[in-house]
């Protein structure tokens, strides 16, 4: 185990000198407008701590020239700017050598400043490394980079499309949910009001029975409405259902008769247990639909109306 | 019915193919030695075609070029999406309803390729006499017509069977 560790550490230490070369980073290309300022950045990576003798130097090679000239040097803690060459009075050191930054700013650019700027940094004892170059291009008008407008247009249009689709489906979902909650609350409200009505009325058996009977009667009535044969003769199946309806009515009549209440809409009731004669509903004893309904409405109250409305809605759906 | 459906599908597909060819092929403007386009330029030099960048921005209106690029690409995208939407609507639309959604996509594609071709016609090669509009340019206009017809058909057509 220990031998393995020593072997690993030896290998690491052996490899360090090869990694011990300084790596310098500058940009690749810089675009600037005539008359503006440009910042040329330069920084480096080194395995050693930043020493006090760190040096930065910038050199400039104009487009078409063969040899570079030195324009900036930082050594021993102080910068030395160009005071005779093409950049004198235009150069400024804005870097921070302690943070390994050796950037410079060139002010008031001109077309003659087109060229290649090379940054060389040394961090003793780490001095082996390649200098890095940045090309400066000075324009009258900054060109649009290839594909920026294209990408922007495509992105915006597709984004708008996605937004429209999302909003459309969101509105549909919200509207559906609102309709759903409305119907649910309506049902709840109806239930509550119905129970309130039942509680609010004086607790006399007669009235309760009357209410219940009228409710049942209304249920039967609307059932018959649905079938659609009430009060109108009709062909075979119609008459059969007419029989059914009359049977139901008779039963309701029996319900009414039992507690002994007497409601005006009460049909001449047959005593419970007698066989139901196959007689179509009598128009005289059984007044037309609308009158009964109106009377019932006055008697039964809102609850019945709402229930019927709900049933009609369900029918339509 | 099936024949009609196949015909509409083929029309849409043809529109897509023409749009793609117009966008990708470098033949919007052709002279004897160059065949240029919205992406790059082919130059006949020393017996071979060389693929070069388009000329400098100041003479070649970079912004308009990128607008042409963007809208022709968008036209392709919308048309392809429209095909998928059409197939989806074939299976999910209720009886008697129109193919509105696919019609909208085709309409957008038609508008985009019209924008692209119009900008190119109006802004480029106005003063060059020795050259003519190449095949891609013509295909762009033809695909405009095809997508327009396709869009009208989608807005008029109704689903017959569920």
CSV table of C-alpha atoms in Angstrom, one decimal:
chain,number,residue,atom,x,y,z
A,1,UNK,CA,0.0,0.0,0.0
A,2,UNK,CA,2.7,2.5,1.0
A,3,UNK,CA,4.9,1.4,-1.8
A,4,UNK,CA,2.0,2.1,-4.2
A,5,UNK,CA,1.6,5.6,-2.7
A,6,UNK,CA,5.3,6.4,-3.1
A,7,UNK,CA,5.2,5.1,-6.7
A,8,UNK,CA,2.2,7.3,-7.5
A,9,UNK,CA,3.8,10.4,-6.0
A,10,UNK,CA,7.0,9.8,-7.8
A,11,UNK,CA,5.2,9.5,-11.1
A,12,UNK,CA,3.3,12.7,-10.3
A,13,UNK,CA,6.4,14.6,-9.4
A,14,UNK,CA,8.1,13.4,-12.6
A,15,UNK,CA,5.2,14.6,-14.7
A,16,UNK,CA,5.0,18.0,-13.2
A,17,UNK,CA,8.0,19.6,-14.9
A,18,UNK,CA,6.4,18.7,-18.3
A,19,UNK,CA,3.2,20.5,-17.2
A,20,UNK,CA,5.3,23.3,-15.9
A,21,UNK,CA,4.9,25.6,-18.8
A,22,UNK,CA,3.0,28.8,-18.8
A,23,UNK,CA,-0.2,29.1,-20.9
A,24,UNK,CA,-1.2,32.5,-22.2
A,25,UNK,CA,-4.7,33.5,-23.1
A,26,UNK,CA,-5.7,36.4,-25.3
A,27,UNK,CA,-8.7,36.8,-27.6
A,28,UNK,CA,-8.6,35.5,-31.2
A,29,UNK,CA,-9.9,38.6,-32.9
A,30,UNK,CA,-11.2,42.0,-31.8
A,31,UNK,CA,-13.4,44.2,-33.8
A,32,UNK,CA,-13.6,47.9,-33.1
A,33,UNK,CA,-14.9,51.1,-34.7
A,34,UNK,CA,-12.7,54.0,-35.8
A,35,UNK,CA,-12.2,56.4,-33.1
A,36,UNK,CA,-13.3,54.1,-30.3
A,37,UNK,CA,-11.3,52.4,-27.6
A,38,UNK,CA,-10.5,48.7,-27.5
A,39,UNK,CA,-9.4,46.6,-24.6
A,40,UNK,CA,-6.9,43.8,-25.4
A,41,UNK,CA,-6.9,41.3,-22.6
A,42,UNK,CA,-4.1,38.9,-21.7
A,43,UNK,CA,-3.9,36.4,-18.9
A,44,UNK,CA,-2.0,33.3,-18.2
A,45,UNK,CA,-2.2,30.0,-16.4
A,46,UNK,CA,0.8,28.7,-14.4
A,47,UNK,CA,1.3,25.9,-11.9
A,48,UNK,CA,3.5,28.1,-9.8
A,49,UNK,CA,2.4,30.8,-7.5
A,50,UNK,CA,2.4,34.3,-9.0
A,51,UNK,CA,5.8,35.6,-8.3
A,52,UNK,CA,6.8,39.2,-7.7
A,53,UNK,CA,9.0,39.2,-10.8
A,54,UNK,CA,6.1,38.4,-13.2
A,55,UNK,CA,6.4,40.2,-16.5
A,56,UNK,CA,4.0,41.1,-19.3
A,57,UNK,CA,5.0,42.4,-22.7
A,58,UNK,CA,2.9,43.4,-25.7
A,59,UNK,CA,4.3,43.7,-29.2
A,60,UNK,CA,2.6,44.9,-32.4
A,61,UNK,CA,3.0,43.8,-36.0
A,62,UNK,CA,1.1,45.9,-38.5
A,63,UNK,CA,-0.8,44.2,-41.4
A,64,UNK,CA,1.8,43.7,-44.1
A,65,UNK,CA,4.8,44.3,-42.0
A,66,UNK,CA,7.3,41.5,-41.3
A,67,UNK,CA,8.6,42.3,-37.8
A,68,UNK,CA,6.8,43.2,-34.6
A,69,UNK,CA,7.8,46.1,-32.4
A,70,UNK,CA,7.5,46.2,-28.7
A,71,UNK,CA,4.9,48.6,-27.3
A,72,UNK,CA,4.4,47.7,-23.7
A,73,UNK,CA,6.4,46.0,-20.9
A,74,UNK,CA,5.6,45.4,-17.3
A,75,UNK,CA,8.4,44.3,-15.0
A,76,UNK,CA,9.5,44.7,-11.5
A,77,UNK,CA,6.1,45.9,-10.4
A,78,UNK,CA,5.8,48.9,-12.8
A,79,UNK,CA,4.5,49.3,-16.3
A,80,UNK,CA,6.4,50.9,-19.2
A,81,UNK,CA,4.3,52.3,-21.9
A,82,UNK,CA,5.1,53.2,-25.5
A,83,UNK,CA,6.4,56.7,-25.7
A,84,UNK,CA,7.9,56.8,-29.1
A,85,UNK,CA,6.1,54.4,-31.3
A,86,UNK,CA,2.7,54.5,-33.0
A,87,UNK,CA,0.8,54.2,-29.8
A,88,UNK,CA,2.4,56.8,-27.6
A,89,UNK,CA,-0.1,58.6,-25.5
A,90,UNK,CA,-2.8,56.2,-26.5
A,91,UNK,CA,-1.9,53.2,-24.5
A,92,UNK,CA,-3.0,52.5,-20.9
A,93,UNK,CA,-2.3,49.6,-18.6
A,94,UNK,CA,-5.5,48.3,-16.9
A,95,UNK,CA,-4.3,44.9,-15.9
A,96,UNK,CA,-3.7,43.5,-12.4
A,97,UNK,CA,-0.5,41.4,-12.4
A,98,UNK,CA,-1.2,40.0,-9.0
A,99,UNK,CA,-4.4,38.5,-10.5
A,100,UNK,CA,-2.4,37.4,-13.6
A,101,UNK,CA,-4.1,40.0,-15.8
A,102,UNK,CA,-2.0,42.0,-18.2
A,103,UNK,CA,-4.6,43.8,-20.3
A,104,UNK,CA,-4.1,47.1,-22.1
A,105,UNK,CA,-6.4,49.7,-23.6
A,106,UNK,CA,-5.7,51.5,-26.8
A,107,UNK,CA,-7.6,54.7,-27.3
A,108,UNK,CA,-8.8,56.6,-30.4
A,109,UNK,CA,-8.3,53.8,-33.0
A,110,UNK,CA,-7.4,54.5,-36.5
A,111,UNK,CA,-7.3,52.3,-39.7
A,112,UNK,CA,-3.5,52.2,-39.3
A,113,UNK,CA,-3.9,50.2,-36.1
A,114,UNK,CA,-5.0,47.1,-37.9
A,115,UNK,CA,-2.6,44.4,-37.1
A,116,UNK,CA,-1.6,41.6,-34.8
A,117,UNK,CA,-0.9,42.2,-31.1
A,118,UNK,CA,1.1,39.6,-29.3
A,119,UNK,CA,1.2,39.1,-25.5
A,120,UNK,CA,4.0,37.3,-23.8
A,121,UNK,CA,3.9,36.7,-20.0
A,122,UNK,CA,6.6,35.2,-17.8
A,123,UNK,CA,6.2,33.9,-14.3
A,124,UNK,CA,9.6,33.0,-12.9
A,125,UNK,CA,10.7,30.2,-12.6
A,126,UNK,CA,7.9,29.3,-15.0
A,127,UNK,CA,9.2,30.9,-18.2
A,128,UNK,CA,8.7,28.3,-20.9
A,129,UNK,CA,5.6,29.1,-22.9
A,130,UNK,CA,4.2,30.3,-26.2
A,131,UNK,CA,3.1,33.9,-26.6
A,132,UNK,CA,-0.5,34.4,-27.8
A,133,UNK,CA,-1.7,36.8,-30.5
A,134,UNK,CA,-4.9,38.7,-31.0
A,135,UNK,CA,-5.9,40.3,-34.3
A,136,UNK,CA,-7.3,43.8,-34.3
A,137,UNK,CA,-9.7,44.8,-37.0
A,138,UNK,CA,-10.8,48.4,-37.2
A,139,UNK,CA,-14.1,49.1,-39.1
A,140,UNK,CA,-15.9,52.1,-40.2
A,141,UNK,CA,-19.2,50.3,-39.3
A,142,UNK,CA,-19.2,47.2,-37.2
A,143,UNK,CA,-20.4,44.4,-39.4
A,144,UNK,CA,-23.2,42.1,-38.3
A,145,UNK,CA,-21.8,38.7,-37.5
A,146,UNK,CA,-22.8,36.0,-39.9
A,147,UNK,CA,-26.1,34.4,-38.9
A,148,UNK,CA,-27.0,36.6,-36.0
A,149,UNK,CA,-30.0,38.3,-37.6
A,150,UNK,CA,-31.0,35.0,-39.2
A,151,UNK,CA,-31.0,33.2,-35.9
A,152,UNK,CA,-32.8,36.0,-34.2
A,153,UNK,CA,-35.6,36.1,-36.7
A,154,UNK,CA,-36.1,32.4,-36.7
A,155,UNK,CA,-36.0,32.2,-33.0
A,156,UNK,CA,-38.5,35.0,-32.4
A,157,UNK,CA,-41.0,33.6,-34.9
A,158,UNK,CA,-40.9,30.1,-33.6
A,159,UNK,CA,-41.1,31.4,-30.0
A,160,UNK,CA,-44.2,33.4,-30.9
A,161,UNK,CA,-45.7,30.3,-32.5
A,162,UNK,CA,-45.1,28.3,-29.4
A,163,UNK,CA,-46.5,31.1,-27.2
A,164,UNK,CA,-49.7,31.3,-29.2
A,165,UNK,CA,-50.3,27.6,-29.1
A,166,UNK,CA,-49.6,27.5,-25.3
A,167,UNK,CA,-52.0,30.5,-24.7
A,168,UNK,CA,-54.7,28.9,-26.8
A,169,UNK,CA,-54.6,25.6,-24.9
A,170,UNK,CA,-54.4,27.5,-21.6
A,171,UNK,CA,-57.5,29.5,-22.4
A,172,UNK,CA,-59.3,26.4,-23.4
A,173,UNK,CA,-58.3,24.7,-20.2
A,174,UNK,CA,-59.2,27.6,-18.0
A,175,UNK,CA,-62.6,28.1,-19.6
A,176,UNK,CA,-63.4,24.4,-19.2
A,177,UNK,CA,-62.3,24.5,-15.6
A,178,UNK,CA,-64.4,27.6,-14.9
A,179,UNK,CA,-67.5,26.0,-16.4
A,180,UNK,CA,-66.9,22.9,-14.3
A,181,UNK,CA,-66.5,24.7,-11.0
A,182,UNK,CA,-69.5,26.8,-11.8
A,183,UNK,CA,-71.7,23.7,-12.4
A,184,UNK,CA,-70.3,22.1,-9.3
A,185,UNK,CA,-71.0,25.1,-7.1
A,186,UNK,CA,-74.5,25.4,-8.6
A,187,UNK,CA,-75.2,21.8,-7.6
A,188,UNK,CA,-73.9,22.4,-4.1
A,189,UNK,CA,-75.9,25.6,-3.8
A,190,UNK,CA,-79.1,23.8,-4.9
A,191,UNK,CA,-78.5,21.0,-2.4
A,192,UNK,CA,-77.9,23.5,0.4
A,193,UNK,CA,-80.9,25.6,-0.5
A,194,UNK,CA,-83.1,22.6,-0.7
A,195,UNK,CA,-82.1,21.4,2.7
A,196,UNK,CA,-82.5,25.0,4.0
A,197,UNK,CA,-86.0,25.2,2.6
A,198,UNK,CA,-86.9,21.9,4.2
A,199,UNK,CA,-85.6,23.0,7.6
A,200,UNK,CA,-87.0,26.5,7.4
A,201,UNK,CA,-90.6,25.5,6.8
A,202,UNK,CA,-92.5,24.7,10.0
A,203,UNK,CA,-92.0,21.2,10.8
A,204,UNK,CA,-95.5,20.0,10.2
A,205,UNK,CA,-95.9,16.6,8.8
A,206,UNK,CA,-98.5,17.7,6.4
A,207,UNK,CA,-96.4,20.4,4.7
A,208,UNK,CA,-93.4,18.1,4.5
A,209,UNK,CA,-95.4,15.4,3.0
A,210,UNK,CA,-97.0,17.8,0.6
A,211,UNK,CA,-93.5,19.1,-0.5
A,212,UNK,CA,-92.2,15.6,-0.9
A,213,UNK,CA,-95.3,14.5,-2.8
A,214,UNK,CA,-95.1,17.5,-5.1
A,215,UNK,CA,-91.5,16.8,-5.6
A,216,UNK,CA,-92.1,13.3,-6.5
A,217,UNK,CA,-94.9,14.3,-8.8
A,218,UNK,CA,-92.7,16.8,-10.5
A,219,UNK,CA,-90.1,14.1,-11.0
A,220,UNK,CA,-92.6,11.8,-12.6
A,221,UNK,CA,-93.9,14.7,-14.7
A,222,UNK,CA,-90.5,15.6,-16.1
A,223,UNK,CA,-89.8,12.0,-16.8
A,224,UNK,CA,-93.0,11.9,-18.8
A,225,UNK,CA,-92.0,15.1,-20.5
A,226,UNK,CA,-88.8,13.5,-21.6
A,227,UNK,CA,-90.7,10.6,-23.0
A,228,UNK,CA,-93.0,13.1,-24.5
A,229,UNK,CA,-96.3,11.5,-24.4
A,230,UNK,CA,-98.2,13.2,-21.5
A,231,UNK,CA,-101.7,14.2,-22.4
A,232,UNK,CA,-101.5,13.3,-26.0
A,233,UNK,CA,-102.6,9.8,-27.1
A,234,UNK,CA,-100.2,8.3,-29.5
A,235,UNK,CA,-99.1,5.2,-31.3
A,236,UNK,CA,-98.3,1.8,-29.8
A,237,UNK,CA,-95.2,2.5,-27.8
A,238,UNK,CA,-96.5,5.9,-26.9
A,239,UNK,CA,-99.6,4.4,-25.3
A,240,UNK,CA,-97.6,1.9,-23.4
A,241,UNK,CA,-95.5,4.6,-21.9
A,242,UNK,CA,-98.6,6.5,-21.3
A,243,UNK,CA,-99.8,3.6,-19.2
A,244,UNK,CA,-96.5,3.6,-17.3
A,245,UNK,CA,-96.8,7.3,-16.6
A,246,UNK,CA,-100.4,7.0,-15.4
A,247,UNK,CA,-99.3,4.1,-13.2
A,248,UNK,CA,-96.6,6.2,-11.7
A,249,UNK,CA,-99.0,9.0,-11.2
A,250,UNK,CA,-101.4,6.6,-9.5
A,251,UNK,CA,-98.6,5.6,-7.2
A,252,UNK,CA,-97.8,9.2,-6.5
A,253,UNK,CA,-101.4,9.7,-5.8
A,254,UNK,CA,-101.3,6.8,-3.4
A,255,UNK,CA,-98.3,8.5,-1.6
A,256,UNK,CA,-100.2,11.6,-1.3
A,257,UNK,CA,-103.3,9.9,0.0
A,258,UNK,CA,-101.4,8.0,2.7
A,259,UNK,CA,-100.5,10.9,5.1
A,260,UNK,CA,-103.9,12.3,4.5
A,261,UNK,CA,-103.0,15.6,2.9
A,262,UNK,CA,-105.2,17.2,0.4
A,263,UNK,CA,-103.5,19.1,-2.4
A,264,UNK,CA,-105.4,20.7,-5.1
A,265,UNK,CA,-103.4,18.9,-7.8
A,266,UNK,CA,-104.1,15.6,-6.3
A,267,UNK,CA,-105.7,13.2,-8.8
A,268,UNK,CA,-108.8,11.2,-7.8
A,269,UNK,CA,-106.8,8.6,-6.1
A,270,UNK,CA,-107.4,4.9,-6.2
A,271,UNK,CA,-106.8,3.1,-3.0
A,272,UNK,CA,-103.4,1.4,-2.9
A,273,UNK,CA,-103.4,-2.1,-4.1
A,274,UNK,CA,-106.0,-1.9,-6.9
A,275,UNK,CA,-104.9,-3.1,-10.3
A,276,UNK,CA,-104.1,-0.3,-12.6
A,277,UNK,CA,-106.6,0.0,-15.4
A,278,UNK,CA,-105.0,0.6,-18.8
A,279,UNK,CA,-106.7,4.0,-19.2
A,280,UNK,CA,-105.0,6.8,-21.0
A,281,UNK,CA,-104.7,9.9,-18.9
A,282,UNK,CA,-108.0,11.8,-18.8
A,283,UNK,CA,-107.8,15.3,-20.1
A,284,UNK,CA,-110.5,16.5,-17.7
A,285,UNK,CA,-109.2,15.1,-14.5
A,286,UNK,CA,-105.7,15.7,-15.6
A,287,UNK,CA,-105.4,19.3,-16.7
A,288,UNK,CA,-103.0,20.2,-19.5
A,289,UNK,CA,-99.3,20.3,-18.7
A,290,UNK,CA,-98.6,23.9,-18.5
A,291,UNK,CA,-101.2,24.9,-15.9
A,292,UNK,CA,-100.2,22.1,-13.6
A,293,UNK,CA,-96.6,23.1,-14.0
A,294,UNK,CA,-97.4,26.7,-13.3
A,295,UNK,CA,-99.4,25.8,-10.2
A,296,UNK,CA,-96.7,23.4,-9.1
A,297,UNK,CA,-94.1,26.1,-9.5
A,298,UNK,CA,-96.0,28.4,-7.3
A,299,UNK,CA,-96.4,25.7,-4.7
A,300,UNK,CA,-93.0,23.9,-4.9
A,301,UNK,CA,-90.7,26.8,-5.1
A,302,UNK,CA,-87.3,27.5,-6.6
A,303,UNK,CA,-85.9,24.1,-5.8
A,304,UNK,CA,-88.1,22.3,-8.2
A,305,UNK,CA,-87.5,24.8,-10.9
A,306,UNK,CA,-83.8,24.5,-10.6
A,307,UNK,CA,-83.9,20.7,-10.5
A,308,UNK,CA,-85.9,20.8,-13.7
A,309,UNK,CA,-83.6,23.2,-15.3
A,310,UNK,CA,-80.7,21.0,-14.4
A,311,UNK,CA,-82.4,18.0,-15.9
A,312,UNK,CA,-83.2,19.8,-19.0
A,313,UNK,CA,-79.5,20.8,-19.3
A,314,UNK,CA,-78.5,17.3,-18.9
A,315,UNK,CA,-80.9,16.3,-21.6
A,316,UNK,CA,-79.4,18.8,-24.0
A,317,UNK,CA,-75.9,17.5,-23.3
B,1,UNK,CA,-61.8,10.2,-51.7
B,2,UNK,CA,-58.6,8.3,-51.2
B,3,UNK,CA,-57.3,9.7,-54.5
B,4,UNK,CA,-58.1,13.2,-53.4
B,5,UNK,CA,-56.3,12.7,-50.1
B,6,UNK,CA,-53.3,11.3,-51.9
B,7,UNK,CA,-53.3,14.2,-54.2
B,8,UNK,CA,-53.4,16.7,-51.5
B,9,UNK,CA,-50.6,14.9,-49.6
B,10,UNK,CA,-48.5,14.8,-52.7
B,11,UNK,CA,-49.0,18.5,-53.4
B,12,UNK,CA,-47.9,19.4,-49.9
B,13,UNK,CA,-44.9,17.1,-50.2
B,14,UNK,CA,-43.9,18.7,-53.5
B,15,UNK,CA,-44.2,22.1,-51.9
B,16,UNK,CA,-41.8,21.0,-49.1
B,17,UNK,CA,-39.3,19.5,-51.5
B,18,UNK,CA,-39.3,22.6,-53.7
B,19,UNK,CA,-38.8,24.8,-50.7
B,20,UNK,CA,-35.9,22.7,-49.4
B,21,UNK,CA,-34.2,22.7,-52.8
B,22,UNK,CA,-34.7,26.5,-53.2
B,23,UNK,CA,-33.2,27.1,-49.8
B,24,UNK,CA,-30.3,24.8,-49.9
B,25,UNK,CA,-29.2,25.0,-53.5
B,26,UNK,CA,-26.8,27.8,-54.4
B,27,UNK,CA,-28.4,29.0,-57.6
B,28,UNK,CA,-30.4,32.1,-56.9
B,29,UNK,CA,-28.3,34.3,-59.2
B,30,UNK,CA,-26.2,32.8,-62.0
B,31,UNK,CA,-23.6,34.3,-64.3
B,32,UNK,CA,-21.1,32.5,-66.5
B,33,UNK,CA,-18.6,32.1,-63.8
B,34,UNK,CA,-20.5,32.4,-60.5
B,35,UNK,CA,-23.5,30.7,-59.1
B,36,UNK,CA,-24.5,32.5,-56.0
B,37,UNK,CA,-27.0,32.1,-53.3
B,38,UNK,CA,-28.2,33.2,-49.9
B,39,UNK,CA,-25.5,31.2,-48.1
B,40,UNK,CA,-22.3,31.3,-50.1
B,41,UNK,CA,-21.0,31.6,-53.6
B,42,UNK,CA,-19.6,29.2,-56.1
B,43,UNK,CA,-16.9,30.6,-58.3
B,44,UNK,CA,-15.6,28.9,-61.4
B,45,UNK,CA,-11.8,29.2,-61.2
B,46,UNK,CA,-9.2,27.4,-63.1
B,47,UNK,CA,-11.5,24.7,-64.3
B,48,UNK,CA,-13.2,23.9,-61.0
B,49,UNK,CA,-16.0,25.3,-58.9
B,50,UNK,CA,-14.8,26.9,-55.7
B,51,UNK,CA,-17.0,27.5,-52.7
B,52,UNK,CA,-16.3,31.0,-51.4
B,53,UNK,CA,-17.9,33.4,-49.0
B,54,UNK,CA,-20.2,36.0,-50.2
B,55,UNK,CA,-18.6,39.4,-50.9
B,56,UNK,CA,-18.1,42.2,-48.5
B,57,UNK,CA,-20.9,43.6,-46.4
B,58,UNK,CA,-20.9,47.0,-47.8
B,59,UNK,CA,-21.7,46.0,-51.3
B,60,UNK,CA,-23.9,43.0,-50.5
B,61,UNK,CA,-26.4,44.2,-47.8
B,62,UNK,CA,-25.7,41.7,-45.0
B,63,UNK,CA,-28.9,42.4,-43.1
B,64,UNK,CA,-31.2,41.8,-46.0
B,65,UNK,CA,-29.3,38.6,-46.8
B,66,UNK,CA,-29.9,37.3,-43.4
B,67,UNK,CA,-33.5,38.2,-43.5
B,68,UNK,CA,-33.8,36.2,-46.7
B,69,UNK,CA,-32.0,33.3,-45.1
B,70,UNK,CA,-34.2,33.4,-42.0
B,71,UNK,CA,-37.6,33.6,-43.9
B,72,UNK,CA,-36.7,30.8,-46.3
B,73,UNK,CA,-35.7,28.6,-43.5
B,74,UNK,CA,-38.9,29.4,-41.6
B,75,UNK,CA,-40.9,28.6,-44.7
B,76,UNK,CA,-39.4,25.1,-44.8
B,77,UNK,CA,-40.0,24.6,-41.1
B,78,UNK,CA,-43.6,25.7,-41.3
B,79,UNK,CA,-44.3,23.6,-44.3
B,80,UNK,CA,-42.8,20.4,-42.7
B,81,UNK,CA,-44.7,21.1,-39.5
B,82,UNK,CA,-47.9,21.6,-41.6
B,83,UNK,CA,-47.5,18.1,-43.1
B,84,UNK,CA,-47.3,16.5,-39.7
B,85,UNK,CA,-50.3,18.6,-38.5
B,86,UNK,CA,-52.2,17.5,-41.5
B,87,UNK,CA,-51.6,13.8,-40.9
B,88,UNK,CA,-52.6,14.3,-37.2
B,89,UNK,CA,-55.7,16.1,-38.2
B,90,UNK,CA,-56.7,13.4,-40.6
B,91,UNK,CA,-57.1,11.1,-37.6
B,92,UNK,CA,-58.4,13.4,-34.9
B,93,UNK,CA,-60.7,15.9,-36.6
B,94,UNK,CA,-64.4,15.6,-36.1
B,95,UNK,CA,-66.6,15.0,-39.1
B,96,UNK,CA,-67.5,18.1,-41.1
B,97,UNK,CA,-64.8,20.3,-39.7
B,98,UNK,CA,-62.2,22.0,-41.8
B,99,UNK,CA,-58.4,21.4,-41.7
B,100,UNK,CA,-57.9,24.9,-40.3
B,101,UNK,CA,-54.7,24.2,-38.4
B,102,UNK,CA,-52.8,22.7,-41.4
B,103,UNK,CA,-54.1,25.5,-43.5
B,104,UNK,CA,-52.6,28.1,-41.1
B,105,UNK,CA,-49.2,26.4,-41.2
B,106,UNK,CA,-49.2,26.3,-45.0
B,107,UNK,CA,-50.3,30.0,-45.1
B,108,UNK,CA,-47.4,30.9,-42.9
B,109,UNK,CA,-45.0,29.0,-45.1
B,110,UNK,CA,-46.4,30.7,-48.1
B,111,UNK,CA,-46.0,34.1,-46.5
B,112,UNK,CA,-42.4,33.4,-45.4
B,113,UNK,CA,-41.2,32.2,-48.8
B,114,UNK,CA,-42.9,35.2,-50.4
B,115,UNK,CA,-41.1,37.5,-48.1
B,116,UNK,CA,-37.8,35.8,-48.8
B,117,UNK,CA,-38.2,35.9,-52.6
B,118,UNK,CA,-39.5,39.4,-52.6
B,119,UNK,CA,-36.6,40.8,-50.5
B,120,UNK,CA,-34.1,39.0,-52.7
B,121,UNK,CA,-35.7,40.3,-55.9
B,122,UNK,CA,-35.9,43.8,-54.7
B,123,UNK,CA,-32.6,44.3,-52.9
B,124,UNK,CA,-30.0,42.2,-54.8
B,125,UNK,CA,-28.4,42.3,-58.2
B,126,UNK,CA,-30.2,45.4,-59.2
B,127,UNK,CA,-27.4,46.8,-61.3
B,128,UNK,CA,-25.8,43.7,-62.6
B,129,UNK,CA,-26.7,43.1,-66.2
B,130,UNK,CA,-24.6,40.0,-67.0
B,131,UNK,CA,-26.5,37.4,-65.1
B,132,UNK,CA,-29.8,35.8,-64.7
B,133,UNK,CA,-31.9,34.4,-62.0
B,134,UNK,CA,-31.0,30.8,-61.3
B,135,UNK,CA,-33.1,27.7,-60.7
B,136,UNK,CA,-33.4,28.1,-56.9
B,137,UNK,CA,-35.0,31.5,-57.3
B,138,UNK,CA,-37.5,30.2,-59.8
B,139,UNK,CA,-38.3,27.2,-57.5
B,140,UNK,CA,-38.8,29.6,-54.6
B,141,UNK,CA,-41.6,31.4,-56.5
B,142,UNK,CA,-43.1,28.1,-57.7
B,143,UNK,CA,-43.2,26.8,-54.2
B,144,UNK,CA,-44.9,30.0,-53.1
B,145,UNK,CA,-47.7,29.2,-55.6
B,146,UNK,CA,-47.9,25.6,-54.5
B,147,UNK,CA,-48.1,26.3,-50.9
B,148,UNK,CA,-50.7,28.9,-51.6
B,149,UNK,CA,-52.9,26.4,-53.5
B,150,UNK,CA,-52.3,23.9,-50.7
B,151,UNK,CA,-53.4,26.4,-48.1
B,152,UNK,CA,-56.6,27.2,-50.0
B,153,UNK,CA,-57.4,23.5,-50.3
B,154,UNK,CA,-57.0,23.0,-46.6
B,155,UNK,CA,-59.3,25.9,-45.8
B,156,UNK,CA,-61.9,24.6,-48.2
B,157,UNK,CA,-61.7,20.9,-47.5
B,158,UNK,CA,-64.0,19.3,-45.0
B,159,UNK,CA,-63.6,16.0,-43.3
B,160,UNK,CA,-65.9,13.5,-44.8
B,161,UNK,CA,-65.7,10.4,-42.7
B,162,UNK,CA,-64.9,10.1,-39.1
